[in-house]
Amino acid sequence: MKYTLRVKTNAKTNAVEEGPGGELRVLVKAPPHEGRANEAVIEVLAEHFSVPKSRVAIVGGFKSKTKIVNIG
């Protein structure tokens, strides 16, 4: 499945929140530097959806706060 989500970096905790319109918001502790935030997003989503990290892929928005992620 493909999801469009917003990423908040430098957060106090790693978490996944669902917004009022069904949009996912991913909070990660990692800074947006050298791909660290993208790696953290993959880890948090894999844990949230109970799938291996290899099943989560960012397919769009690598350098944006709005990302398209494929899970499954």
JSON list of N, CA and C in Angstrom, two decimals:
[
{"chain": "A", "resi": 1, "resn": "MET", "atom": "N", "xyz": [0.83, -1.18, 0.00]},
{"chain": "A", "resi": 1, "resn": "MET", "atom": "CA", "xyz": [0.00, 0.00, 0.00]},
{"chain": "A", "resi": 1, "resn": "MET", "atom": "C", "xyz": [0.87, 1.24, 0.00]},
{"chain": "A", "resi": 2, "resn": "LYS", "atom": "N", "xyz": [0.41, 2.26, -0.65]},
{"chain": "A", "resi": 2, "resn": "LYS", "atom": "CA", "xyz": [1.12, 3.53, -0.66]},
{"chain": "A", "resi": 2, "resn": "LYS", "atom": "C", "xyz": [0.45, 4.49, 0.30]},
{"chain": "A", "resi": 3, "resn": "TYR", "atom": "N", "xyz": [1.27, 5.18, 1.05]},
{"chain": "A", "resi": 3, "resn": "TYR", "atom": "CA", "xyz": [0.80, 6.18, 2.00]},
{"chain": "A", "resi": 3, "resn": "TYR", "atom": "C", "xyz": [1.51, 7.49, 1.74]},
{"chain": "A", "resi": 4, "resn": "THR", "atom": "N", "xyz": [0.77, 8.59, 1.87]},
{"chain": "A", "resi": 4, "resn": "THR", "atom": "CA", "xyz": [1.37, 9.91, 1.86]},
{"chain": "A", "resi": 4, "resn": "THR", "atom": "C", "xyz": [1.41, 10.38, 3.30]},
{"chain": "A", "resi": 5, "resn": "LEU", "atom": "N", "xyz": [2.58, 10.84, 3.73]},
{"chain": "A", "resi": 5, "resn": "LEU", "atom": "CA", "xyz": [2.70, 11.21, 5.12]},
{"chain": "A", "resi": 5, "resn": "LEU", "atom": "C", "xyz": [3.57, 12.45, 5.28]},
{"chain": "A", "resi": 6, "resn": "ARG", "atom": "N", "xyz": [3.43, 13.07, 6.44]},
{"chain": "A", "resi": 6, "resn": "ARG", "atom": "CA", "xyz": [4.24, 14.23, 6.81]},
{"chain": "A", "resi": 6, "resn": "ARG", "atom": "C", "xyz": [5.23, 13.78, 7.87]},
{"chain": "A", "resi": 7, "resn": "VAL", "atom": "N", "xyz": [6.44, 14.29, 7.78]},
{"chain": "A", "resi": 7, "resn": "VAL", "atom": "CA", "xyz": [7.49, 13.92, 8.73]},
{"chain": "A", "resi": 7, "resn": "VAL", "atom": "C", "xyz": [7.89, 15.13, 9.56]},
{"chain": "A", "resi": 8, "resn": "LYS", "atom": "N", "xyz": [7.98, 14.93, 10.86]},
{"chain": "A", "resi": 8, "resn": "LYS", "atom": "CA", "xyz": [8.48, 15.95, 11.79]},
{"chain": "A", "resi": 8, "resn": "LYS", "atom": "C", "xyz": [9.79, 15.44, 12.35]},
{"chain": "A", "resi": 9, "resn": "THR", "atom": "N", "xyz": [10.88, 16.10, 12.02]},
{"chain": "A", "resi": 9, "resn": "THR", "atom": "CA", "xyz": [12.20, 15.70, 12.49]},
{"chain": "A", "resi": 9, "resn": "THR", "atom": "C", "xyz": [12.54, 16.40, 13.81]},
{"chain": "A", "resi": 10, "resn": "ASN", "atom": "N", "xyz": [13.58, 15.93, 14.46]},
{"chain": "A", "resi": 10, "resn": "ASN", "atom": "CA", "xyz": [14.04, 16.49, 15.74]},
{"chain": "A", "resi": 10, "resn": "ASN", "atom": "C", "xyz": [12.94, 16.49, 16.80]},
{"chain": "A", "resi": 11, "resn": "ALA", "atom": "N", "xyz": [12.06, 15.51, 16.77]},
{"chain": "A", "resi": 11, "resn": "ALA", "atom": "CA", "xyz": [10.99, 15.40, 17.76]},
{"chain": "A", "resi": 11, "resn": "ALA", "atom": "C", "xyz": [11.54, 14.80, 19.05]},
{"chain": "A", "resi": 12, "resn": "LYS", "atom": "N", "xyz": [10.77, 14.88, 20.10]},
{"chain": "A", "resi": 12, "resn": "LYS", "atom": "CA", "xyz": [11.20, 14.33, 21.38]},
{"chain": "A", "resi": 12, "resn": "LYS", "atom": "C", "xyz": [11.10, 12.81, 21.42]},
{"chain": "A", "resi": 13, "resn": "THR", "atom": "N", "xyz": [10.23, 12.25, 20.59]},
{"chain": "A", "resi": 13, "resn": "THR", "atom": "CA", "xyz": [10.02, 10.80, 20.58]},
{"chain": "A", "resi": 13, "resn": "THR", "atom": "C", "xyz": [9.74, 10.32, 19.16]},
{"chain": "A", "resi": 14, "resn": "ASN", "atom": "N", "xyz": [9.92, 9.03, 18.92]},
{"chain": "A", "resi": 14, "resn": "ASN", "atom": "CA", "xyz": [9.55, 8.43, 17.65]},
{"chain": "A", "resi": 14, "resn": "ASN", "atom": "C", "xyz": [8.12, 7.94, 17.77]},
{"chain": "A", "resi": 15, "resn": "ALA", "atom": "N", "xyz": [7.24, 8.36, 16.85]},
{"chain": "A", "resi": 15, "resn": "ALA", "atom": "CA", "xyz": [5.83, 7.97, 16.93]},
{"chain": "A", "resi": 15, "resn": "ALA", "atom": "C", "xyz": [5.15, 8.14, 15.58]},
{"chain": "A", "resi": 16, "resn": "VAL", "atom": "N", "xyz": [4.00, 7.48, 15.43]},
{"chain": "A", "resi": 16, "resn": "VAL", "atom": "CA", "xyz": [3.15, 7.64, 14.26]},
{"chain": "A", "resi": 16, "resn": "VAL", "atom": "C", "xyz": [1.81, 8.14, 14.77]},
{"chain": "A", "resi": 17, "resn": "GLU", "atom": "N", "xyz": [1.34, 9.25, 14.20]},
{"chain": "A", "resi": 17, "resn": "GLU", "atom": "CA", "xyz": [0.05, 9.82, 14.58]},
{"chain": "A", "resi": 17, "resn": "GLU", "atom": "C", "xyz": [-0.84, 9.87, 13.35]},
{"chain": "A", "resi": 18, "resn": "GLU", "atom": "N", "xyz": [-2.15, 9.74, 13.57]},
{"chain": "A", "resi": 18, "resn": "GLU", "atom": "CA", "xyz": [-3.09, 9.87, 12.46]},
{"chain": "A", "resi": 18, "resn": "GLU", "atom": "C", "xyz": [-3.80, 11.20, 12.59]},
{"chain": "A", "resi": 19, "resn": "GLY", "atom": "N", "xyz": [-3.78, 11.98, 11.51]},
{"chain": "A", "resi": 19, "resn": "GLY", "atom": "CA", "xyz": [-4.40, 13.29, 11.52]},
{"chain": "A", "resi": 19, "resn": "GLY", "atom": "C", "xyz": [-5.90, 13.20, 11.30]},
{"chain": "A", "resi": 20, "resn": "PRO", "atom": "N", "xyz": [-6.58, 14.34, 11.36]},
{"chain": "A", "resi": 20, "resn": "PRO", "atom": "CA", "xyz": [-8.04, 14.35, 11.23]},
{"chain": "A", "resi": 20, "resn": "PRO", "atom": "C", "xyz": [-8.53, 13.89, 9.85]},
{"chain": "A", "resi": 21, "resn": "GLY", "atom": "N", "xyz": [-7.74, 14.10, 8.81]},
{"chain": "A", "resi": 21, "resn": "GLY", "atom": "CA", "xyz": [-8.14, 13.69, 7.47]},
{"chain": "A", "resi": 21, "resn": "GLY", "atom": "C", "xyz": [-7.63, 12.31, 7.10]},
{"chain": "A", "resi": 22, "resn": "GLY", "atom": "N", "xyz": [-7.13, 11.55, 8.07]},
{"chain": "A", "resi": 22, "resn": "GLY", "atom": "CA", "xyz": [-6.59, 10.23, 7.81]},
{"chain": "A", "resi": 22, "resn": "GLY", "atom": "C", "xyz": [-5.13, 10.25, 7.38]},
{"chain": "A", "resi": 23, "resn": "GLU", "atom": "N", "xyz": [-4.54, 11.44, 7.34]},
{"chain": "A", "resi": 23, "resn": "GLU", "atom": "CA", "xyz": [-3.13, 11.56, 6.95]},
{"chain": "A", "resi": 23, "resn": "GLU", "atom": "C", "xyz": [-2.24, 11.09, 8.10]},
{"chain": "A", "resi": 24, "resn": "LEU", "atom": "N", "xyz": [-1.19, 10.37, 7.76]},
{"chain": "A", "resi": 24, "resn": "LEU", "atom": "CA", "xyz": [-0.24, 9.92, 8.78]},
{"chain": "A", "resi": 24, "resn": "LEU", "atom": "C", "xyz": [0.81, 11.00, 9.01]},
{"chain": "A", "resi": 25, "resn": "ARG", "atom": "N", "xyz": [1.19, 11.14, 10.27]},
{"chain": "A", "resi": 25, "resn": "ARG", "atom": "CA", "xyz": [2.27, 12.06, 10.65]},
{"chain": "A", "resi": 25, "resn": "ARG", "atom": "C", "xyz": [3.28, 11.24, 11.43]},
{"chain": "A", "resi": 26, "resn": "VAL", "atom": "N", "xyz": [4.52, 11.25, 10.96]},
{"chain": "A", "resi": 26, "resn": "VAL", "atom": "CA", "xyz": [5.57, 10.47, 11.59]},
{"chain": "A", "resi": 26, "resn": "VAL", "atom": "C", "xyz": [6.52, 11.42, 12.31]},
{"chain": "A", "resi": 27, "resn": "LEU", "atom": "N", "xyz": [6.72, 11.19, 13.59]},
{"chain": "A", "resi": 27, "resn": "LEU", "atom": "CA", "xyz": [7.64, 11.98, 14.40]},
{"chain": "A", "resi": 27, "resn": "LEU", "atom": "C", "xyz": [8.90, 11.16, 14.60]},
{"chain": "A", "resi": 28, "resn": "VAL", "atom": "N", "xyz": [10.06, 11.75, 14.29]},
{"chain": "A", "resi": 28, "resn": "VAL", "atom": "CA", "xyz": [11.33, 11.04, 14.49]},
{"chain": "A", "resi": 28, "resn": "VAL", "atom": "C", "xyz": [12.31, 11.93, 15.23]},
{"chain": "A", "resi": 29, "resn": "LYS", "atom": "N", "xyz": [13.14, 11.31, 16.05]},
{"chain": "A", "resi": 29, "resn": "LYS", "atom": "CA", "xyz": [14.16, 12.04, 16.81]},
{"chain": "A", "resi": 29, "resn": "LYS", "atom": "C", "xyz": [15.31, 12.50, 15.93]},
{"chain": "A", "resi": 30, "resn": "ALA", "atom": "N", "xyz": [15.54, 11.79, 14.84]},
{"chain": "A", "resi": 30, "resn": "ALA", "atom": "CA", "xyz": [16.71, 12.03, 13.99]},
{"chain": "A", "resi": 30, "resn": "ALA", "atom": "C", "xyz": [16.65, 13.38, 13.28]},
{"chain": "A", "resi": 31, "resn": "PRO", "atom": "N", "xyz": [17.81, 13.98, 13.04]},
{"chain": "A", "resi": 31, "resn": "PRO", "atom": "CA", "xyz": [17.85, 15.23, 12.28]},
{"chain": "A", "resi": 31, "resn": "PRO", "atom": "C", "xyz": [17.78, 14.94, 10.78]},
{"chain": "A", "resi": 32, "resn": "PRO", "atom": "N", "xyz": [17.33, 15.93, 10.00]},
{"chain": "A", "resi": 32, "resn": "PRO", "atom": "CA", "xyz": [17.27, 15.73, 8.55]},
{"chain": "A", "resi": 32, "resn": "PRO", "atom": "C", "xyz": [18.64, 15.96, 7.91]},
{"chain": "A", "resi": 33, "resn": "HIS", "atom": "N", "xyz": [19.59, 15.11, 8.24]},
{"chain": "A", "resi": 33, "resn": "HIS", "atom": "CA", "xyz": [20.96, 15.28, 7.78]},
{"chain": "A", "resi": 33, "resn": "HIS", "atom": "C", "xyz": [21.51, 13.94, 7.32]},
{"chain": "A", "resi": 34, "resn": "GLU", "atom": "N", "xyz": [22.02, 13.87, 6.10]},
{"chain": "A", "resi": 34, "resn": "GLU", "atom": "CA", "xyz": [22.64, 12.68, 5.54]},
{"chain": "A", "resi": 34, "resn": "GLU", "atom": "C", "xyz": [21.72, 11.46, 5.55]},
{"chain": "A", "resi": 35, "resn": "GLY", "atom": "N", "xyz": [20.42, 11.65, 5.37]},
{"chain": "A", "resi": 35, "resn": "GLY", "atom": "CA", "xyz": [19.48, 10.54, 5.27]},
{"chain": "A", "resi": 35, "resn": "GLY", "atom": "C", "xyz": [19.10, 9.90, 6.59]},
{"chain": "A", "resi": 36, "resn": "ARG", "atom": "N", "xyz": [19.53, 10.48, 7.70]},
{"chain": "A", "resi": 36, "resn": "ARG", "atom": "CA", "xyz": [19.22, 9.88, 9.01]},
{"chain": "A", "resi": 36, "resn": "ARG", "atom": "C", "xyz": [17.72, 9.88, 9.29]},
{"chain": "A", "resi": 37, "resn": "ALA", "atom": "N", "xyz": [17.04, 10.95, 8.93]},
{"chain": "A", "resi": 37, "resn": "ALA", "atom": "CA", "xyz": [15.59, 11.03, 9.18]},
{"chain": "A", "resi": 37, "resn": "ALA", "atom": "C", "xyz": [14.85, 10.00, 8.32]},
{"chain": "A", "resi": 38, "resn": "ASN", "atom": "N", "xyz": [15.26, 9.81, 7.09]},
{"chain": "A", "resi": 38, "resn": "ASN", "atom": "CA", "xyz": [14.61, 8.82, 6.23]},
{"chain": "A", "resi": 38, "resn": "ASN", "atom": "C", "xyz": [14.77, 7.42, 6.80]},
{"chain": "A", "resi": 39, "resn": "GLU", "atom": "N", "xyz": [15.95, 7.09, 7.30]},
{"chain": "A", "resi": 39, "resn": "GLU", "atom": "CA", "xyz": [16.18, 5.79, 7.92]},
{"chain": "A", "resi": 39, "resn": "GLU", "atom": "C", "xyz": [15.30, 5.61, 9.15]},
{"chain": "A", "resi": 40, "resn": "ALA", "atom": "N", "xyz": [15.16, 6.68, 9.93]},
{"chain": "A", "resi": 40, "resn": "ALA", "atom": "CA", "xyz": [14.33, 6.62, 11.13]},
{"chain": "A", "resi": 40, "resn": "ALA", "atom": "C", "xyz": [12.85, 6.45, 10.76]},
{"chain": "A", "resi": 41, "resn": "VAL", "atom": "N", "xyz": [12.42, 7.11, 9.69]},
{"chain": "A", "resi": 41, "resn": "VAL", "atom": "CA", "xyz": [11.03, 6.97, 9.24]},
{"chain": "A", "resi": 41, "resn": "VAL", "atom": "C", "xyz": [10.75, 5.52, 8.87]},
{"chain": "A", "resi": 42, "resn": "ILE", "atom": "N", "xyz": [11.67, 4.89, 8.16]},
{"chain": "A", "resi": 42, "resn": "ILE", "atom": "CA", "xyz": [11.49, 3.49, 7.78]},
{"chain": "A", "resi": 42, "resn": "ILE", "atom": "C", "xyz": [11.40, 2.60, 9.01]},
{"chain": "A", "resi": 43, "resn": "GLU", "atom": "N", "xyz": [12.27, 2.83, 10.00]},
{"chain": "A", "resi": 43, "resn": "GLU", "atom": "CA", "xyz": [12.25, 2.02, 11.22]},
{"chain": "A", "resi": 43, "resn": "GLU", "atom": "C", "xyz": [10.94, 2.20, 11.99]},
{"chain": "A", "resi": 44, "resn": "VAL", "atom": "N", "xyz": [10.48, 3.43, 12.12]},
{"chain": "A", "resi": 44, "resn": "VAL", "atom": "CA", "xyz": [9.25, 3.71, 12.88]},
{"chain": "A", "resi": 44, "resn": "VAL", "atom": "C", "xyz": [8.04, 3.11, 12.18]},
{"chain": "A", "resi": 45, "resn": "LEU", "atom": "N", "xyz": [7.96, 3.25, 10.86]},
{"chain": "A", "resi": 45, "resn": "LEU", "atom": "CA", "xyz": [6.83, 2.69, 10.12]},
{"chain": "A", "resi": 45, "resn": "LEU", "atom": "C", "xyz": [6.83, 1.16, 10.15]},
{"chain": "A", "resi": 46, "resn": "ALA", "atom": "N", "xyz": [8.01, 0.55, 10.06]},
{"chain": "A", "resi": 46, "resn": "ALA", "atom": "CA", "xyz": [8.09, -0.90, 10.12]},
{"chain": "A", "resi": 46, "resn": "ALA", "atom": "C", "xyz": [7.58, -1.42, 11.46]},
{"chain": "A", "resi": 47, "resn": "GLU", "atom": "N", "xyz": [7.95, -0.73, 12.52]},
{"chain": "A", "resi": 47, "resn": "GLU", "atom": "CA", "xyz": [7.48, -1.12, 13.85]},
{"chain": "A", "resi": 47, "resn": "GLU", "atom": "C", "xyz": [5.98, -0.90, 13.99]},
{"chain": "A", "resi": 48, "resn": "HIS", "atom": "N", "xyz": [5.48, 0.22, 13.48]},
{"chain": "A", "resi": 48, "resn": "HIS", "atom": "CA", "xyz": [4.06, 0.55, 13.59]},
{"chain": "A", "resi": 48, "resn": "HIS", "atom": "C", "xyz": [3.18, -0.45, 12.84]},
{"chain": "A", "resi": 49, "resn": "PHE", "atom": "N", "xyz": [3.59, -0.83, 11.64]},
{"chain": "A", "resi": 49, "resn": "PHE", "atom": "CA", "xyz": [2.81, -1.75, 10.82]},
{"chain": "A", "resi": 49, "resn": "PHE", "atom": "C", "xyz": [3.21, -3.22, 11.02]},
{"chain": "A", "resi": 50, "resn": "SER", "atom": "N", "xyz": [4.15, -3.49, 11.91]},
{"chain": "A", "resi": 50, "resn": "SER", "atom": "CA", "xyz": [4.62, -4.85, 12.22]},
{"chain": "A", "resi": 50, "resn": "SER", "atom": "C", "xyz": [5.09, -5.60, 10.99]},
{"chain": "A", "resi": 51, "resn": "VAL", "atom": "N", "xyz": [5.94, -4.95, 10.21]},
{"chain": "A", "resi": 51, "resn": "VAL", "atom": "CA", "xyz": [6.55, -5.57, 9.03]},
{"chain": "A", "resi": 51, "resn": "VAL", "atom": "C", "xyz": [8.06, -5.37, 9.12]},
{"chain": "A", "resi": 52, "resn": "PRO", "atom": "N", "xyz": [8.85, -6.17, 8.41]},
{"chain": "A", "resi": 52, "resn": "PRO", "atom": "CA", "xyz": [10.30, -5.96, 8.40]},
{"chain": "A", "resi": 52, "resn": "PRO", "atom": "C", "xyz": [10.65, -4.64, 7.70]},
{"chain": "A", "resi": 53, "resn": "LYS", "atom": "N", "xyz": [11.78, -4.07, 8.07]},
{"chain": "A", "resi": 53, "resn": "LYS", "atom": "CA", "xyz": [12.22, -2.81, 7.46]},
{"chain": "A", "resi": 53, "resn": "LYS", "atom": "C", "xyz": [12.39, -2.94, 5.95]},
{"chain": "A", "resi": 54, "resn": "SER", "atom": "N", "xyz": [12.71, -4.13, 5.48]},
{"chain": "A", "resi": 54, "resn": "SER", "atom": "CA", "xyz": [12.91, -4.34, 4.05]},
{"chain": "A", "resi": 54, "resn": "SER", "atom": "C", "xyz": [11.61, -4.20, 3.26]},
{"chain": "A", "resi": 55, "resn": "ARG", "atom": "N", "xyz": [10.45, -4.23, 3.93]},
{"chain": "A", "resi": 55, "resn": "ARG", "atom": "CA", "xyz": [9.16, -4.11, 3.26]},
{"chain": "A", "resi": 55, "resn": "ARG", "atom": "C", "xyz": [8.67, -2.67, 3.20]},
{"chain": "A", "resi": 56, "resn": "VAL", "atom": "N", "xyz": [9.43, -1.74, 3.76]},
{"chain": "A", "resi": 56, "resn": "VAL", "atom": "CA", "xyz": [9.07, -0.33, 3.77]},
{"chain": "A", "resi": 56, "resn": "VAL", "atom": "C", "xyz": [10.05, 0.42, 2.88]},
{"chain": "A", "resi": 57, "resn": "ALA", "atom": "N", "xyz": [9.50, 1.18, 1.92]},
{"chain": "A", "resi": 57, "resn": "ALA", "atom": "CA", "xyz": [10.36, 1.92, 0.99]},
{"chain": "A", "resi": 57, "resn": "ALA", "atom": "C", "xyz": [9.80, 3.31, 0.76]},
{"chain": "A", "resi": 58, "resn": "ILE", "atom": "N", "xyz": [10.68, 4.30, 0.79]},
{"chain": "A", "resi": 58, "resn": "ILE", "atom": "CA", "xyz": [10.29, 5.66, 0.44]},
{"chain": "A", "resi": 58, "resn": "ILE", "atom": "C", "xyz": [10.40, 5.77, -1.07]},
{"chain": "A", "resi": 59, "resn": "VAL", "atom": "N", "xyz": [9.28, 6.09, -1.73]},
{"chain": "A", "resi": 59, "resn": "VAL", "atom": "CA", "xyz": [9.28, 6.15, -3.19]},
{"chain": "A", "resi": 59, "resn": "VAL", "atom": "C", "xyz": [9.19, 7.57, -3.72]},
{"chain": "A", "resi": 60, "resn": "GLY", "atom": "N", "xyz": [8.97, 8.54, -2.84]},
{"chain": "A", "resi": 60, "resn": "GLY", "atom": "CA", "xyz": [8.91, 9.93, -3.27]},
{"chain": "A", "resi": 60, "resn": "GLY", "atom": "C", "xyz": [9.10, 10.87, -2.10]},
{"chain": "A", "resi": 61, "resn": "GLY", "atom": "N", "xyz": [9.70, 12.02, -2.37]},
{"chain": "A", "resi": 61, "resn": "GLY", "atom": "CA", "xyz": [9.89, 13.02, -1.33]},
{"chain": "A", "resi": 61, "resn": "GLY", "atom": "C", "xyz": [11.08, 12.78, -0.44]},
{"chain": "A", "resi": 62, "resn": "PHE", "atom": "N", "xyz": [12.19, 12.31, -1.02]},
{"chain": "A", "resi": 62, "resn": "PHE", "atom": "CA", "xyz": [13.37, 12.00, -0.23]},
{"chain": "A", "resi": 62, "resn": "PHE", "atom": "C", "xyz": [13.91, 13.21, 0.53]},
{"chain": "A", "resi": 63, "resn": "LYS", "atom": "N", "xyz": [13.78, 14.40, -0.04]},
{"chain": "A", "resi": 63, "resn": "LYS", "atom": "CA", "xyz": [14.30, 15.60, 0.62]},
{"chain": "A", "resi": 63, "resn": "LYS", "atom": "C", "xyz": [13.17, 16.54, 1.03]},
{"chain": "A", "resi": 64, "resn": "SER", "atom": "N", "xyz": [11.99, 16.00, 1.20]},
{"chain": "A", "resi": 64, "resn": "SER", "atom": "CA", "xyz": [10.81, 16.79, 1.54]},
{"chain": "A", "resi": 64, "resn": "SER", "atom": "C", "xyz": [10.20, 16.28, 2.85]},
{"chain": "A", "resi": 65, "resn": "LYS", "atom": "N", "xyz": [9.42, 17.13, 3.50]},
{"chain": "A", "resi": 65, "resn": "LYS", "atom": "CA", "xyz": [8.72, 16.70, 4.71]},
{"chain": "A", "resi": 65, "resn": "LYS", "atom": "C", "xyz": [7.50, 15.85, 4.35]},
{"chain": "A", "resi": 66, "resn": "THR", "atom": "N", "xyz": [7.00, 16.00, 3.14]},
{"chain": "A", "resi": 66, "resn": "THR", "atom": "CA", "xyz": [5.90, 15.18, 2.66]},
{"chain": "A", "resi": 66, "resn": "THR", "atom": "C", "xyz": [6.50, 14.04, 1.84]},
{"chain": "A", "resi": 67, "resn": "LYS", "atom": "N", "xyz": [6.23, 12.82, 2.25]},
{"chain": "A", "resi": 67, "resn": "LYS", "atom": "CA", "xyz": [6.83, 11.65, 1.61]},
{"chain": "A", "resi": 67, "resn": "LYS", "atom": "C", "xyz": [5.75, 10.69, 1.14]},
{"chain": "A", "resi": 68, "resn": "ILE", "atom": "N", "xyz": [6.09, 9.92, 0.12]},
{"chain": "A", "resi": 68, "resn": "ILE", "atom": "CA", "xyz": [5.24, 8.82, -0.34]},
{"chain": "A", "resi": 68, "resn": "ILE", "atom": "C", "xyz": [5.98, 7.54, 0.01]},
{"chain": "A", "resi": 69, "resn": "VAL", "atom": "N", "xyz": [5.32, 6.67, 0.75]},
{"chain": "A", "resi": 69, "resn": "VAL", "atom": "CA", "xyz": [5.94, 5.46, 1.26]},
{"chain": "A", "resi": 69, "resn": "VAL", "atom": "C", "xyz": [5.15, 4.25, 0.80]},
{"chain": "A", "resi": 70, "resn": "ASN", "atom": "N", "xyz": [5.84, 3.22, 0.35]},
{"chain": "A", "resi": 70, "resn": "ASN", "atom": "CA", "xyz": [5.22, 1.97, -0.04]},
{"chain": "A", "resi": 70, "resn": "ASN", "atom": "C", "xyz": [5.48, 0.95, 1.06]},
{"chain": "A", "resi": 71, "resn": "ILE", "atom": "N", "xyz": [4.41, 0.34, 1.59]},
{"chain": "A", "resi": 71, "resn": "ILE", "atom": "CA", "xyz": [4.53, -0.65, 2.65]},
{"chain": "A", "resi": 71, "resn": "ILE", "atom": "C", "xyz": [3.91, -1.95, 2.17]},
{"chain": "A", "resi": 72, "resn": "GLY", "atom": "N", "xyz": [4.67, -3.00, 2.26]},
{"chain": "A", "resi": 72, "resn": "GLY", "atom": "CA", "xyz": [4.13, -4.30, 1.86]},
{"chain": "A", "resi": 72, "resn": "GLY", "atom": "C", "xyz": [5.01, -4.92, 0.89]}
]
